[in-house]
Short mmCIF file of C-alpha atoms in Angstrom, two decimals:
data_model
loop_
_atom_site.label_atom_id
_atom_site.label_comp_id
_atom_site.label_asym_id
_atom_site.label_seq_id
_atom_site.Cartn_x
_atom_site.Cartn_y
_atom_site.Cartn_z
CA MET A 156 0.17 -0.10 0.16
CA GLU A 157 1.49 3.24 -1.22
CA TYR A 158 -0.05 6.55 0.80
CA ARG A 159 1.97 8.60 -1.48
CA LYS A 160 -0.20 7.63 -4.31
CA ILE A 161 -3.57 6.21 -2.41
CA THR A 162 -5.07 9.63 -3.44
CA GLU A 163 -4.77 13.48 -3.54
CA ASN A 164 -7.23 13.73 -0.17
CA ARG A 165 -5.70 12.30 3.00
CA PHE A 166 -8.25 14.02 5.33
CA LEU A 167 -10.70 11.85 3.32
CA LEU A 168 -8.82 8.48 4.29
CA LEU A 169 -8.26 9.83 8.08
CA LEU A 170 -12.16 10.07 7.87
CA ILE A 171 -12.41 5.73 7.34
CA PRO A 172 -11.79 4.61 10.79
CA ALA A 173 -13.43 7.16 12.65
CA ILE A 174 -16.54 6.01 10.19
CA VAL A 175 -15.43 2.74 10.32
CA ALA A 176 -16.20 3.28 14.83
CA PHE A 177 -19.68 4.80 13.57
CA ILE A 178 -20.88 1.94 11.62
CA ILE A 179 -20.02 -0.78 14.10
CA THR A 180 -21.41 0.69 16.55
CA LEU A 181 -24.21 0.88 14.79
CA ILE A 182 -24.68 -2.62 15.52
CA PRO A 183 -25.86 -3.08 19.14
CA THR A 184 -27.42 0.75 18.70
CA LEU A 185 -29.80 -0.66 16.32
CA LYS A 186 -29.84 -4.23 17.52
CA TYR A 187 -31.34 -3.33 20.87
CA GLN A 188 -33.85 -0.25 22.06
CA TRP A 189 -31.77 0.48 25.73
CA PRO A 190 -28.08 1.70 25.92
CA LEU A 191 -25.19 -0.20 26.26
CA SER A 192 -23.78 0.54 29.52
CA TRP A 193 -25.00 0.11 33.25
CA ASP A 194 -23.60 2.84 34.17
CA ILE A 195 -25.88 5.15 32.41
CA TYR A 196 -28.72 4.38 34.28
CA TYR A 197 -27.08 6.45 37.05
CA HIS A 198 -26.49 9.25 34.51
CA VAL A 199 -30.09 9.64 33.28
CA HIS A 200 -31.15 9.25 36.50
CA LEU A 201 -29.09 12.95 37.61
CA ALA A 202 -30.18 14.36 34.06
CA LYS A 203 -33.44 13.68 35.02
CA LEU A 204 -32.66 15.16 38.60
CA TYR A 205 -31.61 18.26 36.99
CA LEU A 206 -34.92 18.29 34.93
CA GLU A 207 -36.36 18.61 37.74
CA GLN A 208 -34.49 20.97 39.89
CA GLY A 209 -32.95 22.99 37.91
CA ILE A 210 -29.58 23.22 39.52
CA THR A 211 -29.11 21.33 42.40
CA PHE A 212 -26.02 19.64 44.60
CA TRP A 213 -28.08 17.58 46.46
CA ASP A 214 -29.13 13.86 45.41
CA PRO A 215 -32.45 12.71 47.97
CA LEU A 216 -33.35 9.55 45.68
CA THR A 217 -30.24 7.87 45.80
CA TYR A 218 -28.22 6.68 49.33
CA ALA A 219 -32.14 6.76 50.72
CA PRO A 220 -33.21 7.61 53.00
CA PHE A 221 -30.21 10.26 54.23
CA GLY A 222 -29.74 11.63 50.32
CA ARG A 223 -25.93 12.64 49.39
CA PRO A 224 -24.18 15.86 47.59
CA ILE A 225 -23.52 14.51 43.95
CA PHE A 226 -19.92 14.61 43.85
CA TYR A 227 -20.11 13.71 39.60
CA PRO A 228 -19.28 16.48 37.74
CA PRO A 229 -22.58 17.55 36.26
CA PHE A 230 -21.25 18.64 32.35
CA PHE A 231 -22.43 15.42 30.95
CA HIS A 232 -26.06 14.92 32.78
CA TYR A 233 -26.82 18.72 31.84
CA LEU A 234 -25.69 17.84 27.73
CA LEU A 235 -28.27 14.67 28.62
CA ALA A 236 -30.85 16.97 29.69
CA ALA A 237 -31.05 19.93 27.31
CA SER A 238 -30.66 17.24 24.28
CA ALA A 239 -33.62 15.17 25.72
CA THR A 240 -35.40 19.32 25.82
CA ALA A 241 -34.52 20.17 22.51
CA PHE A 242 -35.46 16.70 20.46
CA LYS A 243 -38.22 15.60 22.83
CA VAL A 244 -36.83 12.26 23.04
CA ASP A 245 -36.48 10.36 25.69
CA LEU A 246 -33.61 9.91 27.99
CA PHE A 247 -32.01 6.72 27.53
CA GLN A 248 -33.20 6.78 23.67
CA ILE A 249 -30.78 9.77 23.39
CA ALA A 250 -28.28 8.19 25.32
CA ARG A 251 -28.84 5.20 22.85
CA TYR A 252 -28.66 7.91 20.10
CA ILE A 253 -25.12 9.03 20.96
CA GLN A 254 -23.46 6.04 20.56
CA PRO A 255 -21.94 6.01 17.12
CA ILE A 256 -21.54 9.86 17.70
CA PHE A 257 -19.45 9.15 20.38
CA ALA A 258 -17.62 6.63 19.07
CA PHE A 259 -17.21 8.37 15.43
CA SER A 260 -16.11 11.48 17.50
CA MET A 261 -12.95 9.57 20.06
CA VAL A 262 -11.71 7.75 16.95
CA PHE A 263 -11.58 10.82 15.22
CA SER A 264 -10.44 12.95 17.67
CA PHE A 265 -6.78 10.83 18.12
CA ILE A 266 -6.56 10.46 14.54
CA TYR A 267 -7.12 14.40 13.38
CA VAL A 268 -4.40 15.89 16.24
CA THR A 269 -1.64 12.24 15.83
CA SER A 270 -1.79 13.32 12.33
CA LYS A 271 -1.20 16.71 13.68
CA LEU A 272 1.95 16.11 15.56
CA TYR A 273 3.17 13.13 13.41
CA ASN A 274 1.81 12.20 9.31
CA PHE A 275 -0.62 11.16 7.92
CA ARG A 276 0.81 7.75 7.55
CA VAL A 277 0.92 7.67 11.17
CA ALA A 278 -2.15 8.85 12.07
CA LEU A 279 -3.63 6.29 9.97
CA MET A 280 -2.44 3.19 11.78
CA ALA A 281 -2.86 4.56 15.20
CA GLY A 282 -6.50 4.93 14.04
CA TRP A 283 -6.57 0.94 12.70
CA PHE A 284 -4.30 -0.33 16.07
CA LEU A 285 -6.96 1.66 18.70
CA PHE A 286 -9.18 -1.10 17.08
CA PHE A 287 -7.54 -3.75 18.84
CA SER A 288 -7.75 -1.71 22.87
CA VAL A 289 -10.28 -1.83 25.26
CA ILE A 290 -10.30 2.38 24.40
CA PHE A 291 -12.46 1.45 21.02
CA HIS A 292 -15.29 -0.55 23.86
CA ARG A 293 -15.60 2.13 25.88
CA ALA A 294 -15.95 3.96 23.30
CA MET A 295 -19.00 2.59 21.83
CA LEU A 296 -20.58 3.64 25.16
CA PRO A 297 -22.47 6.55 26.13
CA LEU A 298 -20.87 7.55 29.26
CA PRO A 299 -18.56 11.22 30.41
CA GLU A 300 -15.73 9.18 30.14
CA THR A 301 -16.26 8.71 26.74
CA LEU A 302 -17.18 12.44 26.26
CA ALA A 303 -14.09 13.38 28.41
CA LEU A 304 -11.47 11.11 26.44
CA ILE A 305 -12.52 12.95 23.22
CA ILE A 306 -11.53 16.10 24.50
CA PHE A 307 -8.22 15.08 25.93
CA PRO A 308 -6.12 14.79 22.50
CA LEU A 309 -7.70 18.34 21.37
CA ALA A 310 -6.33 19.84 24.74
CA ILE A 311 -3.47 18.26 24.64
CA TYR A 312 -2.65 19.60 20.88
CA LEU A 313 -3.48 22.71 21.94
CA TYR A 314 -1.48 22.90 25.30
CA TYR A 315 1.48 21.38 22.97
CA LEU A 316 0.99 24.71 20.43
CA ALA A 317 0.69 26.90 23.03
CA LEU A 318 3.94 26.48 24.36
CA GLY A 319 4.94 27.78 20.82
CA LYS A 320 5.34 31.17 20.21
CA ASN A 321 2.46 33.47 20.10
CA GLY A 322 0.52 30.91 22.11
CA VAL A 323 -1.87 32.43 24.61
CA LYS A 324 -4.99 31.72 22.18
CA PHE A 325 -4.17 28.06 22.21
CA ALA A 326 -2.99 27.80 25.85
CA ILE A 327 -7.38 29.55 26.47
CA LEU A 328 -8.64 27.64 24.02
CA GLY A 329 -7.05 24.14 25.37
CA GLY A 330 -7.81 25.42 28.40
CA PHE A 331 -11.37 25.92 28.27
CA LEU A 332 -11.33 22.33 27.12
CA SER A 333 -9.83 21.22 29.32
CA GLY A 334 -12.15 22.78 32.11
CA LEU A 335 -14.99 21.20 30.58
CA MET A 336 -13.61 18.16 31.53
CA MET A 337 -13.30 18.46 34.98
CA LEU A 338 -16.87 19.32 34.80
CA THR A 339 -17.50 15.84 32.64
CA HIS A 340 -14.93 12.68 34.06
CA ILE A 341 -12.66 14.04 37.01
CA LEU A 342 -9.65 11.03 36.43
CA THR A 343 -9.61 12.44 33.08
CA GLY A 344 -8.72 15.69 33.45
CA LEU A 345 -6.38 15.07 36.40
CA ILE A 346 -4.38 12.73 34.22
CA MET A 347 -4.66 14.76 31.46
CA ILE A 348 -3.32 18.31 33.66
CA GLY A 349 -0.62 15.13 35.25
CA VAL A 350 0.42 15.24 31.78
CA VAL A 351 0.53 19.04 31.07
CA LEU A 352 2.41 19.44 34.18
CA PHE A 353 5.30 17.28 33.62
CA PHE A 354 5.56 17.59 30.01
CA THR A 355 6.22 21.56 30.96
CA LEU A 356 9.17 20.19 33.56
CA ALA A 357 10.66 17.63 31.08
CA LEU A 358 10.91 20.94 28.51
CA LYS A 359 12.31 22.63 31.58
CA PHE A 360 14.41 20.09 32.40
CA ARG A 361 16.66 20.10 29.15
CA ASN A 362 16.72 23.97 28.99
CA ASP A 363 14.61 24.55 26.17
CA ASP A 364 12.65 27.91 25.43
CA VAL A 365 9.33 27.26 25.76
CA ASP A 366 7.11 30.76 27.00
CA TYR A 367 5.86 29.18 30.30
CA GLN A 368 3.17 31.88 30.30
CA ALA A 369 1.11 29.28 28.15
CA LEU A 370 1.16 27.31 30.95
CA TYR A 371 -0.72 29.95 33.12
CA PHE A 372 -3.03 31.06 30.73
CA PHE A 373 -3.86 27.34 30.25
CA MET A 374 -4.47 26.46 34.19
CA GLY A 375 -6.00 29.66 34.89
CA PHE A 376 -8.35 28.88 32.27
CA THR A 377 -8.87 24.76 33.36
CA ILE A 378 -9.21 26.14 36.76
CA LEU A 379 -11.87 29.18 36.35
CA ILE A 380 -14.01 26.52 34.47
CA ALA A 381 -14.23 23.77 37.02
CA VAL A 382 -14.47 26.19 39.89
CA ILE A 383 -18.44 26.54 38.53
CA TRP A 384 -19.20 23.42 40.11
CA TRP A 385 -16.89 22.02 42.60
CA VAL A 386 -16.53 25.44 44.20
CA PRO A 387 -20.10 25.74 45.10
CA LEU A 388 -20.12 21.86 46.02
CA ILE A 389 -17.85 21.74 48.47
CA LEU A 390 -18.29 24.91 50.06
CA GLN A 391 -21.84 23.77 50.92
CA HIS A 392 -20.56 20.02 51.41
CA GLY A 393 -17.30 19.54 51.49
CA PHE A 394 -15.76 16.63 49.37
CA VAL A 395 -15.71 13.10 49.70
CA PHE A 396 -14.41 10.06 47.66
CA HIS A 397 -14.74 6.81 48.76
CA ASN A 398 -11.31 4.99 47.49
CA PRO A 399 -12.37 1.01 45.07
CA GLN A 400 -11.56 -1.86 46.59
CA MET A 401 -7.80 -2.52 47.18
CA VAL A 402 -6.37 -5.31 44.39
CA ILE A 403 -2.94 -6.18 44.69
CA PRO A 404 -2.03 -8.21 41.04
CA GLY A 405 1.21 -9.76 40.70
CA PRO A 406 3.27 -8.58 37.67
CA ALA A 407 1.83 -11.70 35.21
CA SER A 408 -1.42 -10.19 36.33
CA TYR A 409 -0.60 -6.28 35.37
CA TRP A 410 0.94 -7.09 31.91
CA GLY A 411 -1.95 -9.32 31.20
CA ILE A 412 -4.18 -6.57 32.49
CA LEU A 413 -1.36 -4.39 30.47
CA THR A 414 -1.39 -5.88 27.38
CA LYS A 415 -5.73 -6.60 27.20
CA THR A 416 -5.98 -2.58 27.74
CA MET A 417 -3.61 -1.90 24.58
CA GLY A 418 -4.32 -4.65 22.35
CA LEU A 419 -1.18 -7.36 21.83
CA PRO A 420 -0.55 -6.03 17.91
CA ALA A 421 -0.05 -2.66 19.38
CA MET A 422 2.18 -3.78 22.20
CA ILE A 423 4.53 -5.26 19.97
CA PHE A 424 4.95 -2.47 17.98
CA THR A 425 5.53 -0.41 20.37
CA ILE A 426 8.48 -2.48 21.71
CA ILE A 427 9.93 -2.67 18.44
CA TRP A 428 10.40 1.23 18.49
CA VAL A 429 11.28 1.31 22.04
CA VAL A 430 14.29 -1.47 20.95
CA ILE A 431 14.88 0.56 17.63
CA LYS A 432 15.08 3.99 19.61
CA ILE A 433 17.58 1.83 22.28
CA ASN A 434 19.31 0.38 19.78
CA ASN A 435 20.90 3.55 17.59
CA GLU A 436 21.99 5.43 21.01
CA ILE A 437 24.02 2.55 21.73
CA LYS A 438 25.34 2.46 17.86
CA ASN A 439 25.95 6.04 18.02
CA ASP A 440 27.13 5.89 21.14
CA LEU A 441 24.40 9.02 21.83
CA LEU A 442 22.90 7.02 25.46
CA GLU A 443 23.88 9.77 26.96
CA LYS A 444 21.61 12.96 27.38
CA TRP A 445 19.55 11.40 24.72
CA TYR A 446 16.77 12.85 25.74
CA LYS A 447 17.98 15.99 24.67
CA ARG A 448 17.53 15.14 21.13
CA LEU A 449 14.21 13.42 21.42
CA SER A 450 11.80 16.12 19.77
CA ARG A 451 9.12 17.73 21.68
CA ARG A 452 6.79 15.82 19.92
CA ASP A 453 8.10 12.64 20.97
CA ILE A 454 8.79 13.66 24.21
CA LEU A 455 4.95 14.97 24.81
CA VAL A 456 4.10 11.01 23.76
CA ILE A 457 6.43 9.74 26.24
CA ILE A 458 5.06 11.43 29.36
CA TRP A 459 1.57 10.53 27.96
CA ILE A 460 2.35 6.92 28.35
CA LEU A 461 4.45 7.06 31.28
CA PHE A 462 2.86 9.18 33.44
CA PRO A 463 -0.97 6.64 33.77
CA LEU A 464 1.64 4.06 33.73
CA ILE A 465 3.46 5.37 36.63
CA LEU A 466 0.19 5.85 38.50
CA SER A 467 -0.82 2.72 37.60
CA ASN A 468 1.72 0.79 39.95
CA VAL A 469 0.81 3.41 42.73
CA TYR A 470 -0.52 0.10 44.09
CA LEU A 471 2.66 -1.78 45.33
CA MET A 472 2.71 1.42 47.64
CA GLY A 473 -0.20 0.93 49.28
CA PHE A 474 -2.78 3.01 47.18
CA SER A 475 -6.14 2.07 46.39
CA ILE A 476 -6.79 2.17 42.41
CA LEU A 477 -8.30 0.80 39.28
CA ILE A 478 -4.92 -0.32 37.03
CA ASP A 479 -7.22 -1.31 34.14
CA ARG A 480 -9.48 2.70 34.12
CA ILE A 481 -5.65 4.17 34.44
CA LEU A 482 -4.18 2.41 31.90
CA ASN A 483 -7.20 3.30 29.33
CA PHE A 484 -5.38 7.22 29.35
CA ALA A 485 -1.96 5.72 28.24
CA VAL A 486 -3.72 4.06 25.00
CA PHE A 487 -3.27 7.19 23.06
CA PRO A 488 -0.37 7.61 23.63
CA VAL A 489 0.56 3.72 22.41
CA MET A 490 -1.26 3.60 19.38
CA ILE A 491 0.93 6.38 18.16
CA ILE A 492 4.25 4.53 19.71
CA ALA A 493 3.00 1.17 18.28
CA SER A 494 2.84 3.31 14.40
CA LEU A 495 6.07 4.39 14.68
CA GLY A 496 7.11 1.24 15.50
CA LEU A 497 5.30 0.53 12.24
CA GLU A 498 6.59 3.73 10.37
CA TYR A 499 10.62 2.41 11.21
CA ILE A 500 9.62 -0.72 8.42
CA TYR A 501 8.55 1.87 6.06
CA SER A 502 11.31 4.16 6.47
CA ILE A 503 13.65 1.61 5.54
CA LYS A 504 13.76 1.60 1.53
CA LYS A 505 14.58 -1.48 1.03
CA PRO A 506 12.58 -4.03 -1.35
CA SER A 507 12.34 -6.58 1.25
CA TYR A 508 10.75 -4.14 3.52
CA GLN A 509 8.57 -2.09 1.69
CA LYS A 510 7.09 -6.06 0.47
CA ALA A 511 6.94 -6.86 4.64
CA TYR A 512 5.20 -3.09 5.36
CA ARG A 513 2.60 -3.85 2.82
CA ILE A 514 1.83 -7.56 3.91
CA ILE A 515 1.54 -6.23 7.62
CA ILE A 516 -0.41 -3.12 6.88
CA THR A 517 -2.80 -5.23 5.53
CA LEU A 518 -2.35 -7.70 7.88
CA LEU A 519 -3.15 -5.04 10.06
CA ILE A 520 -5.94 -3.67 8.70
CA ILE A 521 -7.83 -6.94 8.02
CA SER A 522 -7.37 -8.23 11.41
CA SER A 523 -8.13 -4.65 13.96
CA LEU A 524 -11.76 -4.54 11.68
CA PHE A 525 -12.38 -8.51 12.69
CA SER A 526 -11.53 -6.97 16.20
CA ALA A 527 -14.01 -4.25 15.97
CA VAL A 528 -16.13 -6.53 14.27
CA PHE A 529 -16.51 -8.86 16.98
CA CYS A 530 -16.36 -6.41 19.83
CA GLY A 531 -19.74 -3.66 17.85
CA LEU A 532 -21.15 -7.91 17.67
CA SER A 533 -20.34 -8.96 21.33
CA LEU A 534 -21.83 -5.51 23.11
CA LYS A 535 -25.31 -5.96 24.48
CA PRO A 536 -26.94 -3.73 27.09
CA MET A 537 -25.74 -5.12 30.15
CA VAL A 538 -28.98 -4.20 31.98
CA ASN A 539 -31.88 -6.88 31.65
CA GLU A 540 -35.44 -6.87 30.38
CA SER A 541 -36.86 -8.01 33.83
CA GLN A 542 -34.67 -5.70 35.44
CA ARG A 543 -35.97 -2.44 33.24
CA ASP A 544 -39.59 -4.76 34.16
CA LEU A 545 -39.16 -4.75 37.82
CA ALA A 546 -38.12 -0.87 37.53
CA GLN A 547 -41.59 -0.09 35.49
CA TRP A 548 -43.16 -1.24 38.04
CA PHE A 549 -42.38 0.78 40.24
CA ALA A 550 -43.01 3.76 38.35
CA ASP A 551 -46.63 2.58 37.70
CA ASN A 552 -47.40 1.28 41.56
CA GLY A 553 -44.14 2.98 43.67
CA ASP A 554 -45.45 6.52 46.20
CA ASP A 555 -42.02 7.77 45.45
CA ARG A 556 -41.21 8.09 48.93
CA GLY A 557 -40.32 4.78 50.91
CA VAL A 558 -36.71 3.03 50.33
CA VAL A 559 -36.09 0.63 48.06
CA MET A 560 -33.66 -1.88 49.69
CA SER A 561 -32.80 -4.38 46.75
CA LEU A 562 -31.09 -6.72 47.59
CA THR A 563 -29.37 -7.46 44.43
CA GLU A 564 -26.23 -5.82 43.40
CA GLY A 565 -26.33 -3.25 40.83
CA LEU A 566 -30.44 -2.96 40.42
CA ASP A 567 -30.38 0.46 42.70
CA PRO A 568 -29.37 2.62 39.92
CA VAL A 569 -32.54 0.94 37.14
CA ILE A 570 -34.49 1.42 39.70
CA VAL A 571 -34.22 5.05 40.69
CA SER A 572 -34.03 6.09 37.07
CA ILE A 573 -37.00 4.39 35.68
CA SER A 574 -38.78 4.99 38.68
CA ARG A 575 -38.18 8.21 40.50
CA GLN A 576 -38.63 5.82 43.93
CA PRO A 577 -35.77 6.15 46.34
CA VAL A 578 -33.60 3.77 46.68
CA SER A 579 -30.69 2.21 49.51
CA THR A 580 -27.73 2.42 47.25
CA GLY A 581 -27.90 3.87 43.56
CA GLY A 582 -24.54 4.13 41.55
CA TYR A 583 -21.25 6.31 42.04
CA GLN A 584 -20.14 4.70 45.27
CA PRO A 585 -17.03 6.68 45.90
CA GLY A 586 -19.29 9.66 46.31
CA MET A 587 -21.77 8.16 48.98
CA VAL A 588 -21.72 10.52 52.88
CA LYS A 589 -23.87 7.61 54.54
CA VAL A 590 -25.47 4.16 53.66
CA LEU A 591 -27.66 1.37 55.52
CA ASP A 592 -26.55 -1.53 57.73
CA ARG A 593 -27.44 -3.47 54.46
CA ASN A 594 -25.79 -6.22 55.29
CA ARG A 595 -28.23 -5.68 58.62
CA TYR A 596 -31.10 -6.50 56.08
CA TYR A 597 -28.87 -8.89 53.30
CA ASN A 598 -28.10 -11.37 56.80
CA GLY A 599 -32.38 -10.82 57.81
CA ASN A 600 -31.21 -10.23 61.49
CA PHE A 601 -32.98 -6.53 61.02
CA THR A 602 -36.80 -6.21 63.17
CA LYS A 603 -39.45 -3.91 62.24
CA GLU A 604 -38.94 -1.41 64.30
CA ASP A 605 -35.48 -0.78 62.11
CA VAL A 606 -37.32 -1.16 58.83
CA ILE A 607 -39.77 1.47 60.08
CA LYS A 608 -36.75 3.66 61.84
CA ASP A 609 -35.31 2.86 58.23
CA ASN A 610 -37.90 4.56 56.15
CA ILE A 611 -37.81 0.94 53.89
CA GLU A 612 -41.07 0.61 51.87
CA TYR A 613 -40.04 -2.07 49.58
CA PHE A 614 -38.16 -5.63 49.31
CA VAL A 615 -36.81 -6.50 46.05
CA GLU A 616 -34.58 -9.95 46.18
CA GLN A 617 -33.50 -12.31 43.36
CA SER A 618 -32.92 -15.09 46.41
CA PRO A 619 -35.34 -16.50 49.11
CA ILE A 620 -34.99 -14.61 52.07
CA ASN A 621 -36.86 -15.37 55.12
CA HIS A 622 -40.23 -13.07 55.21
CA PRO A 623 -42.01 -11.67 58.42
CA ASN A 624 -45.08 -11.62 58.57
CA TYR A 625 -45.93 -8.11 57.79
CA PHE A 626 -43.61 -8.96 54.46
CA ILE A 627 -46.84 -8.76 51.40
CA MET A 628 -45.48 -9.68 47.87
CA VAL A 629 -46.79 -7.53 45.52
CA TYR A 630 -44.82 -8.29 42.52
CA GLN A 631 -43.06 -11.22 40.60
CA ASN A 632 -41.25 -11.57 37.66
CA LYS A 633 -38.82 -14.38 35.92
CA ASP A 634 -36.28 -13.40 38.29
CA TYR A 635 -37.19 -11.28 40.29
CA LYS A 636 -39.56 -10.81 43.45
CA VAL A 637 -40.98 -7.32 45.33
CA TRP A 638 -42.39 -7.18 48.92
CA ARG A 639 -44.01 -4.30 50.63
CA VAL A 640 -43.77 -3.42 53.99
CA ASP A 641 -47.37 -2.93 55.59
CA THR A 642 -46.56 -1.18 58.93
#
């Protein structure tokens, strides 16, 4: 495949992986009438809350009867609410319709930025490599993180431009996008800020001629946008974040997570690029101060990889983190490095290497298409019909006051988003403040007085439990039973 001869309009070629992502995401979008993610039920609940109450920082319906502050930033939810209002479409259907739009946008955002940092070939192959990664699966889900990942490469690139001459306008625009990320998905925003800061520090370390006021404008506008939500929230309610459960993988498990996240083909060509770089430095006796010879774009990409990689290993120091979620942020730069490894083969102007390059390109594109199609065909909604029917029963028969105690993990966001009935948990566990003693109810060690004190009106069970004589079964489907408390 000789790219220089393939077409005069390379922009249209860059669109191809994004269009493929759009078409593949249409498969589960058209096949199923509900959005694919479980998390979206919590986000739809928040969008409904904003439609009901306008600007609010308090959620009375989850972790009932106590309620809790809304520690999840609101931009995605307001976007859902505004879209549903403007198009007069149900929020769940809005979430469903944006799935292919998000997939297209994430892939194209990444490819476009890569083409600006490097060249057409690197960008196009980075887009195909992306189909092997976990990020493509997440690109099809209608989530705040997906929206933030669409913005991520653009914000990083604008800051890269801002460090050149007369870059204030790029710093301001990049800071605005960075601020939106902080109002969309806080972890993505913080990772992006970490990359920006360490990239700037790396340039300072090697005494580059950099206009550092770009950093001040970038960070200033990031903070200016972020405080719109976070300052009022923290002033009213403080800040709470409960770390996820500690998981300590061994070296083999960690590499398994890393390979699964990045995709094996990308890992192979990334290793090729690293080996070539090190070999060339040693062969030319240039290993000392090698970092001074790296281009700025290479430094940016390396920092972009190293920061989440190092962060994903802080569990070794006892910090509780979700390793796979952190590694997701290294996917974009790893795809770039993998493409640079492939680019090395292209750069060797020998017939055997050129032939090998064309064969590898063909095999990679075909296999990436198979990988993407398989992912699209295997995706299905994580919430089943029984769970939605159960939630609809509460919408039709609930009183919107008494608490639902579900003895099935993960059911509460479905119930509250569809019915508006208060639930005892309800999504985004890191942001909980106070919660009922659920183990008491799981184990059956409760009294009628406990139930009345906790304002529990309904129990939902999947496995049989001991039923006190003041329980009345009011609903049953193939998977669940609902018991009303007769007080």
